[in-house]
Coordinates of C-alpha atoms and ligand atoms in Angstrom, one line a residue:
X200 CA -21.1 45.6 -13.9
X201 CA -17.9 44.2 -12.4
X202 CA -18.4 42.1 -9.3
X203 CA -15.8 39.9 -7.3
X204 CA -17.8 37.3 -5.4
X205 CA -16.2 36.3 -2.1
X206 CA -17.5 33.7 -0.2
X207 CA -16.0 30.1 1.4
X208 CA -16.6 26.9 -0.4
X209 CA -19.9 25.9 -0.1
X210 CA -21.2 29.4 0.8
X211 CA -23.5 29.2 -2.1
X212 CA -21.7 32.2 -3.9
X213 CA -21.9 29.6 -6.9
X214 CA -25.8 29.5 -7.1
X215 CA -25.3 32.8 -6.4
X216 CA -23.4 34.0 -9.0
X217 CA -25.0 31.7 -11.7
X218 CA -28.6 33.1 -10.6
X219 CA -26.8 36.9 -10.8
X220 CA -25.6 36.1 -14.3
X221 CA -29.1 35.3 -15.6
X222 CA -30.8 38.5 -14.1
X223 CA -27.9 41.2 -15.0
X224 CA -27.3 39.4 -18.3
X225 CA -23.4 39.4 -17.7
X226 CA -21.2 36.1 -17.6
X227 CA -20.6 34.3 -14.2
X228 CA -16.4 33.0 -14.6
X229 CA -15.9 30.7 -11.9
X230 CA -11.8 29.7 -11.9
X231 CA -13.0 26.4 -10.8
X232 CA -15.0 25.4 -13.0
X233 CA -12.2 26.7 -15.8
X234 CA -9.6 24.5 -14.1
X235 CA -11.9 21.6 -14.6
X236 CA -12.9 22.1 -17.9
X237 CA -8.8 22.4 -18.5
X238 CA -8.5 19.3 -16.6
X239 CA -10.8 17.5 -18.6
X240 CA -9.3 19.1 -22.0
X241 CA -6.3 17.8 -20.6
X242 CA -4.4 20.8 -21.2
X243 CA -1.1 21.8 -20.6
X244 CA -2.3 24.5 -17.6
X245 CA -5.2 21.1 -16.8
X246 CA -2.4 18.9 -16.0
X247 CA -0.5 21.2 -14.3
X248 CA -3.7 22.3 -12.0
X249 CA -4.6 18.7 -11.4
X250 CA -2.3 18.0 -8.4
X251 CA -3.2 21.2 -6.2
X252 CA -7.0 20.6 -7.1
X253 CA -7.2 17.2 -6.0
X254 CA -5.1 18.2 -2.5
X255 CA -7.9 21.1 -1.8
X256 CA -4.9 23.2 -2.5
X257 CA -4.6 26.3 -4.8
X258 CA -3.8 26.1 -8.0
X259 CA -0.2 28.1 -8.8
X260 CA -1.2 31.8 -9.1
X261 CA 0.4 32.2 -12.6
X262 CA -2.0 29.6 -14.1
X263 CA -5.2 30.6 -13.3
X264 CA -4.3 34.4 -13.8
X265 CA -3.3 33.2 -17.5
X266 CA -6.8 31.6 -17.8
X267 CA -8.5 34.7 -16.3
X268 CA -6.7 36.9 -18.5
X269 CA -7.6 35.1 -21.7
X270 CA -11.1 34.6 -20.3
X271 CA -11.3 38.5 -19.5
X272 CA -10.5 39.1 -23.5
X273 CA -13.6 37.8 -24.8
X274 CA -16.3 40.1 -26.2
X275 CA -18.9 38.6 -23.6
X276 CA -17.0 40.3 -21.1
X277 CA -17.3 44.0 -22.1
X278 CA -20.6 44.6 -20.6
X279 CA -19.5 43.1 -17.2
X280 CA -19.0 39.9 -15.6
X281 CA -19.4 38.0 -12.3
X282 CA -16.2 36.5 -10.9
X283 CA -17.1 33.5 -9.1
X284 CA -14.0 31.7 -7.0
X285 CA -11.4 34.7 -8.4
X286 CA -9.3 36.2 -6.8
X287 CA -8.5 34.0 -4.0
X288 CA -5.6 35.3 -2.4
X289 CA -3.9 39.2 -2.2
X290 CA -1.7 38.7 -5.1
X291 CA -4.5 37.3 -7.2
X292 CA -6.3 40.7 -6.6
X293 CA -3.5 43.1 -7.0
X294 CA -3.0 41.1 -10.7
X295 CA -6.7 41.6 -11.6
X296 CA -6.7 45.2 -10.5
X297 CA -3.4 45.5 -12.8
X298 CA -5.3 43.7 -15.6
X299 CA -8.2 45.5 -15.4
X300 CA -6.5 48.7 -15.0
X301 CA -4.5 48.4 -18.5
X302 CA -8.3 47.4 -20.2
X303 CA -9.2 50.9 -18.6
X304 CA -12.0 48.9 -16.1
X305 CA -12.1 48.7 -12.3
X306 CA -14.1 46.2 -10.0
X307 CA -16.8 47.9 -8.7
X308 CA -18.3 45.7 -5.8
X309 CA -16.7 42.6 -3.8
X310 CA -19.4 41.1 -2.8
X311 CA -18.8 38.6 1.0
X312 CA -21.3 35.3 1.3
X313 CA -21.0 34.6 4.5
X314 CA -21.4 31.2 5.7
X315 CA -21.3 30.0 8.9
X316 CA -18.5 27.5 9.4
X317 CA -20.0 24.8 10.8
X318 CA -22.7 24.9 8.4
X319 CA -20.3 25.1 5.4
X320 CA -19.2 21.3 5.6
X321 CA -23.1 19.5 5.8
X322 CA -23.6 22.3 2.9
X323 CA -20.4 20.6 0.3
X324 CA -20.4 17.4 1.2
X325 CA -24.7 17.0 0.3
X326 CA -24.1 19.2 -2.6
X327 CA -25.4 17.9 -6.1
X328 CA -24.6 18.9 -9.9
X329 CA -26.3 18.3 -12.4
X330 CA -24.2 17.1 -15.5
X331 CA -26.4 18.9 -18.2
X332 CA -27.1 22.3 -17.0
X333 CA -24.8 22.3 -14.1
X334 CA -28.2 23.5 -11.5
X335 CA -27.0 22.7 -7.8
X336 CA -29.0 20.7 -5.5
X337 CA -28.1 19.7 -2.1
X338 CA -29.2 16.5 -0.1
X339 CA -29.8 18.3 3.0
X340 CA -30.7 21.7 2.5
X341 CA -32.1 22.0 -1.1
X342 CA -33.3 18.1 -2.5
X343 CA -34.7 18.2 -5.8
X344 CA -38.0 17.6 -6.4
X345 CA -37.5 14.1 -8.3
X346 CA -35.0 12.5 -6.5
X347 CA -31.9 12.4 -8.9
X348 CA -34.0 14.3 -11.3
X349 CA -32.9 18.6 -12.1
X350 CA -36.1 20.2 -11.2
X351 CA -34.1 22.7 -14.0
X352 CA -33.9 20.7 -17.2
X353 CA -35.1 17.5 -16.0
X354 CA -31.7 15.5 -16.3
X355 CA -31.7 12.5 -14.5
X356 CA -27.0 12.6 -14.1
X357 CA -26.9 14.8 -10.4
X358 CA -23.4 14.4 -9.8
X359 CA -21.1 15.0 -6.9
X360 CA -18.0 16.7 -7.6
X361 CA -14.8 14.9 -7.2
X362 CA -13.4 17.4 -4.4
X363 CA -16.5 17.9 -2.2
X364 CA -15.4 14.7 0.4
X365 CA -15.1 15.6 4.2
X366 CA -10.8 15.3 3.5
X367 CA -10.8 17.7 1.3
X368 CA -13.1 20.1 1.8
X369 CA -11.6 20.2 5.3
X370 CA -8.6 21.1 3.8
X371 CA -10.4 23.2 1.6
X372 CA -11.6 25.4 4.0
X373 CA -8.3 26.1 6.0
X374 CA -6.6 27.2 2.7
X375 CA -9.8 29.6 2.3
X376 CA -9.2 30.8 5.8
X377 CA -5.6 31.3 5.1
X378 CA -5.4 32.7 1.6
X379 CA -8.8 34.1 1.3
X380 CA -10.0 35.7 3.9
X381 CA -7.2 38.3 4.0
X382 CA -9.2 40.0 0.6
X383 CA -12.1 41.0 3.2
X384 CA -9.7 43.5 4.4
X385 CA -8.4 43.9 1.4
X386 CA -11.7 45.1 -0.5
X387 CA -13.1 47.0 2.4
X388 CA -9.7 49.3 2.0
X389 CA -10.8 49.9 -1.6
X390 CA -14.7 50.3 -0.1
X391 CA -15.9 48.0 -2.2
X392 CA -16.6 45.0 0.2
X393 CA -20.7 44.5 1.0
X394 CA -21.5 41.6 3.1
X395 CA -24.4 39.3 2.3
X396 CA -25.8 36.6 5.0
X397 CA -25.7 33.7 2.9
X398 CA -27.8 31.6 4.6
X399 CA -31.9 31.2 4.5
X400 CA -33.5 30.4 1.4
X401 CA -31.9 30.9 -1.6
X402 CA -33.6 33.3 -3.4
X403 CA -34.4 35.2 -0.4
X404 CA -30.4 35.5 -0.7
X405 CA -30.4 36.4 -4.4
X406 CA -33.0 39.5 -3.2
X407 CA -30.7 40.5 -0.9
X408 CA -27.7 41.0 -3.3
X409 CA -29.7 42.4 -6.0
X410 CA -30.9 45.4 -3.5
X411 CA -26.8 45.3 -2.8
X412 CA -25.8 45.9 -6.3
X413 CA -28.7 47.9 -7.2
X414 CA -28.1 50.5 -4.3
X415 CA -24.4 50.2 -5.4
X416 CA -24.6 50.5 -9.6
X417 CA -27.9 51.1 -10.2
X418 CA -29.9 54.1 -11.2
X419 CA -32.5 55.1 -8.4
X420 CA -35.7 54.8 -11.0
X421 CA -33.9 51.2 -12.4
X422 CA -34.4 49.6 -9.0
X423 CA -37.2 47.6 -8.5
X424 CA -38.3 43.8 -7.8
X425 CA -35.8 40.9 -8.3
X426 CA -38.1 38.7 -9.8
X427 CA -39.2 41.0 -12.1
X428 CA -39.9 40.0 -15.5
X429 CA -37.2 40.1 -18.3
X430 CA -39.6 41.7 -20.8
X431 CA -38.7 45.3 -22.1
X432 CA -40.0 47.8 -19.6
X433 CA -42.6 50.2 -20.9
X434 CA -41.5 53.5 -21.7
X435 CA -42.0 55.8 -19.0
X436 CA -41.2 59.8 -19.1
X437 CA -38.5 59.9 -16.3
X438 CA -38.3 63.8 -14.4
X439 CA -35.2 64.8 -13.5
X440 CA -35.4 64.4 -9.9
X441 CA -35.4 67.1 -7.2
X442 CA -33.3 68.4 -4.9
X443 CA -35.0 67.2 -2.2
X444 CA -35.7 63.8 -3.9
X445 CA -32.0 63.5 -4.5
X446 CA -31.0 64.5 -0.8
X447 CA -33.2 62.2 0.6
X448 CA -32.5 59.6 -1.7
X449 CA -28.6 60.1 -0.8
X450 CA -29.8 60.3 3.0
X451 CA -32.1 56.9 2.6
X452 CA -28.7 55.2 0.8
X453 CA -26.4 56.1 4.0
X454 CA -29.0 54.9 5.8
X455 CA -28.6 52.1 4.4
X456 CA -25.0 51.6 3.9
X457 CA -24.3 52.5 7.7
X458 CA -27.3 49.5 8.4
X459 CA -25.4 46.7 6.1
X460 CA -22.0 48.3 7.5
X461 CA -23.3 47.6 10.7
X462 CA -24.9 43.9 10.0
X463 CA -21.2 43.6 7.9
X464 CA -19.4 44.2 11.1
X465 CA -21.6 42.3 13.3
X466 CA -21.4 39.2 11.3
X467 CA -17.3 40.0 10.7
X468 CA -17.4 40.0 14.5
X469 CA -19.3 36.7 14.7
X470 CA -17.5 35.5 12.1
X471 CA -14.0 36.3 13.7
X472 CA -15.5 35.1 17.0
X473 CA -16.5 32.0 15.4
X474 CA -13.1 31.7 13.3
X475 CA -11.2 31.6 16.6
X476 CA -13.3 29.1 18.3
X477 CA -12.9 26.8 15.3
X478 CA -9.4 27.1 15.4
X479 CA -9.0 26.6 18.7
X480 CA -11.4 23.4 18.4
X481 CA -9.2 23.0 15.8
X482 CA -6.0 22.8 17.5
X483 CA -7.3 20.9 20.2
X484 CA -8.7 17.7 17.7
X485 CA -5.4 18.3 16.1
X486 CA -3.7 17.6 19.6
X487 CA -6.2 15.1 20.3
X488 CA -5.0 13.6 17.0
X489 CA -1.4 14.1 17.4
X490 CA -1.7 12.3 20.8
X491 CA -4.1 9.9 19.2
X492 CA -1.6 9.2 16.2
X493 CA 1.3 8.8 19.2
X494 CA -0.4 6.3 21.4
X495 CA -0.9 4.5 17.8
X496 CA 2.7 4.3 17.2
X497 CA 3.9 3.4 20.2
X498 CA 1.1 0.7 20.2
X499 CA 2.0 -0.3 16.8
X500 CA 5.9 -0.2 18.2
X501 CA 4.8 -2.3 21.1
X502 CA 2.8 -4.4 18.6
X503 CA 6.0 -4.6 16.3
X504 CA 8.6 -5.3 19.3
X505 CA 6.3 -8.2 20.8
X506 CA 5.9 -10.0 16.7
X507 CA 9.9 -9.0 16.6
X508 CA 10.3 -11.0 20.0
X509 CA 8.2 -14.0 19.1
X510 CA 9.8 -14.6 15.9
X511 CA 13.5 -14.5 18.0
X512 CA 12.4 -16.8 20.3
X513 CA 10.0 -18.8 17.1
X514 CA 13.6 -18.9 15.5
X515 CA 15.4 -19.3 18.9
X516 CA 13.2 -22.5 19.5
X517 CA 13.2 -23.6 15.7
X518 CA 17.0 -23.3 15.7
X519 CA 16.9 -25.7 18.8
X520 CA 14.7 -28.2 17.4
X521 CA 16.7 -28.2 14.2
X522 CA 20.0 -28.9 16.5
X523 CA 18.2 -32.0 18.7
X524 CA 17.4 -33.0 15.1
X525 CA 20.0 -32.9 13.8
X526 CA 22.1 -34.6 16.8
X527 CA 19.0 -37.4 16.5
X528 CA 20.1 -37.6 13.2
X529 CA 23.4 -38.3 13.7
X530 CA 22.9 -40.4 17.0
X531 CA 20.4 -42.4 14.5
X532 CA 22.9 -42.5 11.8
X533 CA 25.5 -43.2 14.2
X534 CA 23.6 -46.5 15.8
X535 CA 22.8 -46.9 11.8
X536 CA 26.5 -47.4 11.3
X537 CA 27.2 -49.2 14.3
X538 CA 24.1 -51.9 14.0
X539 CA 25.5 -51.9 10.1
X540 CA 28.6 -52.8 11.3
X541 CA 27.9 -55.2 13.8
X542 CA 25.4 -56.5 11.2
X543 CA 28.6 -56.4 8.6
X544 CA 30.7 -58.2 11.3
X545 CA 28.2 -60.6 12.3
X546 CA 28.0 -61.4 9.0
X547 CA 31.6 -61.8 8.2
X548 CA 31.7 -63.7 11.4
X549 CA 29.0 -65.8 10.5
X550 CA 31.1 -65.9 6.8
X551 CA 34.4 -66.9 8.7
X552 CA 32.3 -69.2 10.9
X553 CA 31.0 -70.7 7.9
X554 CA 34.2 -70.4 6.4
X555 CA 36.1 -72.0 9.1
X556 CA 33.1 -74.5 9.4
X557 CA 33.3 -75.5 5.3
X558 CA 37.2 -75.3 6.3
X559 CA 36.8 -77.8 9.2
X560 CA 34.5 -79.8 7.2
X561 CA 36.7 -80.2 4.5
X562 CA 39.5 -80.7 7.1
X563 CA 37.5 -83.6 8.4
X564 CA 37.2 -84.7 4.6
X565 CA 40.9 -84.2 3.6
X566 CA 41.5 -86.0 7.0
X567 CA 39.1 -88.8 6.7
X568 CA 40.6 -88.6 2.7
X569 CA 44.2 -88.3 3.9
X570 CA 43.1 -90.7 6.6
X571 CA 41.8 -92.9 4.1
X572 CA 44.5 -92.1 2.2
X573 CA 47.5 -92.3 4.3
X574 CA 45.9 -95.7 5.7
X575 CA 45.9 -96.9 2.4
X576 CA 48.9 -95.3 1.3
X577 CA 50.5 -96.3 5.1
X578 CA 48.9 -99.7 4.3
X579 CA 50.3 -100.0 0.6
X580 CA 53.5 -98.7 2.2
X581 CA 52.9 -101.5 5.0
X582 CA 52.5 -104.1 2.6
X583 CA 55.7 -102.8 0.7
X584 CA 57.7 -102.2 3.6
X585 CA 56.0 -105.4 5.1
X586 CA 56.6 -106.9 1.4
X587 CA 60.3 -105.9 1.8
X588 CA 61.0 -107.1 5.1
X589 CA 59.4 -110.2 4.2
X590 CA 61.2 -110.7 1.3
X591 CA 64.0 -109.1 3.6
X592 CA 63.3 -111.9 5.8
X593 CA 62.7 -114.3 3.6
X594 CA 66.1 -113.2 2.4
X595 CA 67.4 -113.8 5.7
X596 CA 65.8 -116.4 6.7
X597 CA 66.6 -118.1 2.6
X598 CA 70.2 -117.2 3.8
X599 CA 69.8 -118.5 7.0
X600 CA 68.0 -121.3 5.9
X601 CA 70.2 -121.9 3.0
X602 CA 73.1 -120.7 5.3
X603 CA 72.0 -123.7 7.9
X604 CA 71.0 -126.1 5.1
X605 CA 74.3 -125.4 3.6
X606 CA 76.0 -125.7 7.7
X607 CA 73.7 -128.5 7.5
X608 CA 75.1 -129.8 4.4
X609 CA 78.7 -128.9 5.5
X610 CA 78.5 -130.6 8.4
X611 CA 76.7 -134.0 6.6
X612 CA 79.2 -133.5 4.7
X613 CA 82.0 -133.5 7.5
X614 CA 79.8 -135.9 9.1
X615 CA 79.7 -138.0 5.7
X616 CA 83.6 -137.3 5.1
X617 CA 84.4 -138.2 9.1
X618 CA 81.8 -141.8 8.9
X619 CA 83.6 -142.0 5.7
X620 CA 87.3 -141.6 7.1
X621 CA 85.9 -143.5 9.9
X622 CA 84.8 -145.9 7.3
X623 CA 88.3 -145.9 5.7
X624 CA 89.9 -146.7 9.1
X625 CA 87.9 -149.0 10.1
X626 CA 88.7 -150.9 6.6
X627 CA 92.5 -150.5 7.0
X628 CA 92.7 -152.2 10.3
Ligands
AMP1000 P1 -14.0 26.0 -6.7 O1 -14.8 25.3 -7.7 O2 -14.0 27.5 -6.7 O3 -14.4 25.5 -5.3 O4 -12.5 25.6 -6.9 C1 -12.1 24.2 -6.9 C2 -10.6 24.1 -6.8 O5 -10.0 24.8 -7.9 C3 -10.0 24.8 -5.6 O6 -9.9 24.0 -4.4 C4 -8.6 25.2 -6.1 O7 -7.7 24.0 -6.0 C5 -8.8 25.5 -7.5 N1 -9.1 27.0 -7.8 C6 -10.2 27.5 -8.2 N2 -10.0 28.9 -8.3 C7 -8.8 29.1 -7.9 C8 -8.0 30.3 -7.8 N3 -8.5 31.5 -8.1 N4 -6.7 30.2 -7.5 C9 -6.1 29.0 -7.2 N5 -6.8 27.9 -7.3 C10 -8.1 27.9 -7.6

C-alpha cells in the first residue's frame, strides 16, 4: 500500500494518516514532522529548514527529498507507507515517482482531504498535540475529555505547534494554494486522485477512506468493517468467484467510482468556486490593507512633518531665547563693567579726594608749619635783620653820635681854642 495524502493544512489528513497507519499496519511519514525532528536534532538539513518553516514557507525541494529518500530506504517501508505532507509541489512528485520508479514501486492512490477554507483556519489555530504520543486534539472541534489531559495516553503536556498562529498559517495556506494544489490535477492525470470530504466526525472520515482504499487495493472478500478487530481472521474456504459475481462486482465498483467521481467534481467545483471567492476577498482585504497601510503612512508622515515642524520652531524659539540671553548677558555685564567702573572711578575719586584732602590737610600743616616756621624763621630773620640794623644804627647812630660828640668835641674844642685865644688876647692888651 502506497498512498500520497493530499490535503491543506489543517484538513485533518494528519489524524488521518496516523489513524490509517494503525489499521493497514504501514508507516505514516509526515515531511513535517521530519523537518522538526531535524530541527530539533539541529542538523545540518534542521538548520537549513528552519528559516522557511518558521515563514509558513516550503522548505527547499532538495532537502526534504534527501530526507524522503533516506526515509523511503528503511525496511519499515517495504510493505507500504502513508505519505503525510509529501509531495507538496509538481517537482516534489515527479522526484518521488523517479525514486520509486528505480525501487521498482509506484504510488497507487493520492488520496484529496478536502477542507473547506474558511473552516481550515478555526481548525489550526485550536489544534492541540500531545507531547508524548503526539494524539491531536482541537479546542473547538475535538476537546479532550480532561482538559489538558490525552484522552490517548493520559499525558497531561497538549501542546500547540509553533507554526499554527493566524500569521502563519495564513501564509500557510496561500503557499498550499499555490504549490499544492496544482498535484490535484496532477494525480487525477495519473487516475490516482480520490477525493475524501474531510469534514464531519472523524472517524466517520477514517470509514470513508478505508472503503476508498479498500475498493482501490483491496481484495473484494478482504473488505469489510473499519473498526474491525485486529485479531487473525478465522480461516474461511474462499470460492473462486463467478462470472456473474465478478461482473457485478466490477459493475457495483464503477458504480461507485463514477458516484465519488461525481461527489470529487462537485466538491472540486465548490472548492474552485470557493477558491475564487477567497481570493477575491482576498484581494480586496489586501487592498483594504494596502489603502489601510497608505492612509497610515501618510498619517505617520503628517504626524512626522508636524513633530519635524515643532522642533524648528522649539529650536527657532530656543535659538531666540538663547540670543535675548545672551544680549541680557552682555547688557548685564556691560552695566556690570560700567557700575564697576564708575564704582572704580568713584573710588579713585573718592582716593584723589582723599588724597587731595590729606594733601590739603598737610598743606594747611606745612603752611601753618612753614607759617609757623617762616614766622619764626621771618621773626629770627627779623630779629637778625632787626639785630643788624640796630646794630647798623647803633653803628650810625655810635658814628653819628660819636661823629657829633667828636663835632661836639671839635667845636669845644674850637670853642675852648677861640675862648682861649680870646683869653690870650684879652691878656696881651
Ligand atoms: P506540516 O507539518 O506538513 O504542516 O509542515 C510544516 C512545515 O514544514 C511547512 O509549512 C513547510 O515549511 C515544511 N514542509 C513540510 N513538508 C514539506 C515539503 N514536502 N516540502 C517543503 N516543505 C515542507
Amino acid at each position: 500500500m502506497r498512498i500520497v495524502l493530499l490535503g491543506a493544512p489543517g484538513s485533518g489528513k494528519g489524524t488521518q494518516s496516523r489513524k490509517l497507519s494503525e489499521k493497514y499496519n504501514v508507516p505514516q511519514i509526515s515531511t513535517g514532522d521530519l523537518l522538526r525532528a531535524a530541527i530539533q536534532a539541529k542538523t545540518k538539513i534542521g538548520k537549513q529548514a528552519k528559516t522557511a518553516m518558521e515563514t509558513g514557507e516550503l522548505v527547499a525541494n532538495d532537502l526534504v527529498l534527501e530526507l524522503i529518500e533516506q526515509r523511503l530506504q528503511e525496511a519499515d517501508t517495504k510493505p507500504g507507507f502513508l505519505l503525510d505532507g509529501f509531495p507538496r509541489n509538481i517537482p516534489q512528485a515527479q522526484a518521488l515517482d523517479r525514486l520509486l520508479d528505480g525501487l521498482g514501486r509506484k504510488i497507487q492512490i493520492a488520496l484529496n482531504v478536502h477542507v473547506e477554507p474558511r473552516e481550515l483556519m478555526k481548525r489550526i489555530t485550536g489544534r492541540l498535540i500531545c507531547a508524548n504520543c503526539g494524539e491531536i486534539f482541537n479546542e473547538y472541534t475535538r476537546k479532550p475529555k480532561t482538559a489538558g489531559t490525552c484522552d490517548a495516553c493520559g499525558e497531561s503536556k497538549l501542546t500547540k505547534r509553533e507554526d499554527d498562529n493566524e500569521t502563519l498559517v495564513k501564509a500557510r495556506l496561500e503557499t498550499y494554494q499555490a504549490e499544492t494544489e496544482p498535484l490535484i490535477v496532477y494525480y487525477r492525470a495519473q487516475q490516482k486522485l480520490r477525493t475524501v470530504k474531510g469534514s464531519g466526525k472523524s472517524d466517520e472520515i477514517t470509514l470513508k477512506i478505508c472503503d476508498v482504499i479498500d475498493a482501490d487495493l483491496r481484495p473484494l472478500g478482504a473488505r469489510g468493517s473499519h473498526a474491525e478487530p485486529k485479531a487473525p481472521e478465522p480461516i474461511r474456504i474462499v470460492l473462486p468467484p463467478s462470472a456473474e459475481e465478478i461482473a457485478a462486482a466490477e459493475e457495483a465498483k464503477r458504480k461507485e467510482e463514477a458516484k465519488l467521481e461525481a461527489e470529487r467534481l462537485k466538491q472540486e467545483k465548490k472548492a474552485e468556486a470557493e477558491r475564487l471567492r477567497a481570493e477575491k476577498k482576498a484581494a480586496a482585504e489586501k487592498a483594504r490593507e494596502e489603502k489601510r497601510k497608505l492612509a497610515e503612512k501618510k498619517k505617520i508622515a503628517a504626524a512626522k512633518k508636524k513633530a519635524a515642524d515643532a522642533i524648528k520652531k522649539q529650536k527657532i524659539a530656543a535659538k531666540k531665547k538663547a540670543a535675548a540671553e545672551k544680549k541680557k548677558k552682555v547688557i548685564a555685564k556691560k552695566k556690570e563693567m560700567a557700575k564697576k567702573k564708575a564704582e572704580a572711578m568713584k573710588k579713585k575719586k573718592a582716593a584723589a579726594a582723599l588724597k587731595k584732602k590729606k594733601a590739603a590737610a598737610k598743606k594747611k600743616v606745612t603752611k601753618k608749619v612753614t607759617k609757623k616756621t617762616t614766622k619764626k624763621v621771618a621773626k629770627k630773620a627779623a630779629k637778625k635783620v632787626a639785630k643788624k640794623a640796630a646794630k647798623k644804627v647803633a653803628k650810625k647812630v655810635t658814628k653819628k653820635v660819636a661823629k657829633k660828640v667828636s663835632k661836639k668835641k671839635a667845636a669845644k674844642k674850637t670853642a675852648k681854642k677861640a675862648a682861649k685865644k680870646k683869653a690870650a688876647k684879652k691878656k696881651r692888651r
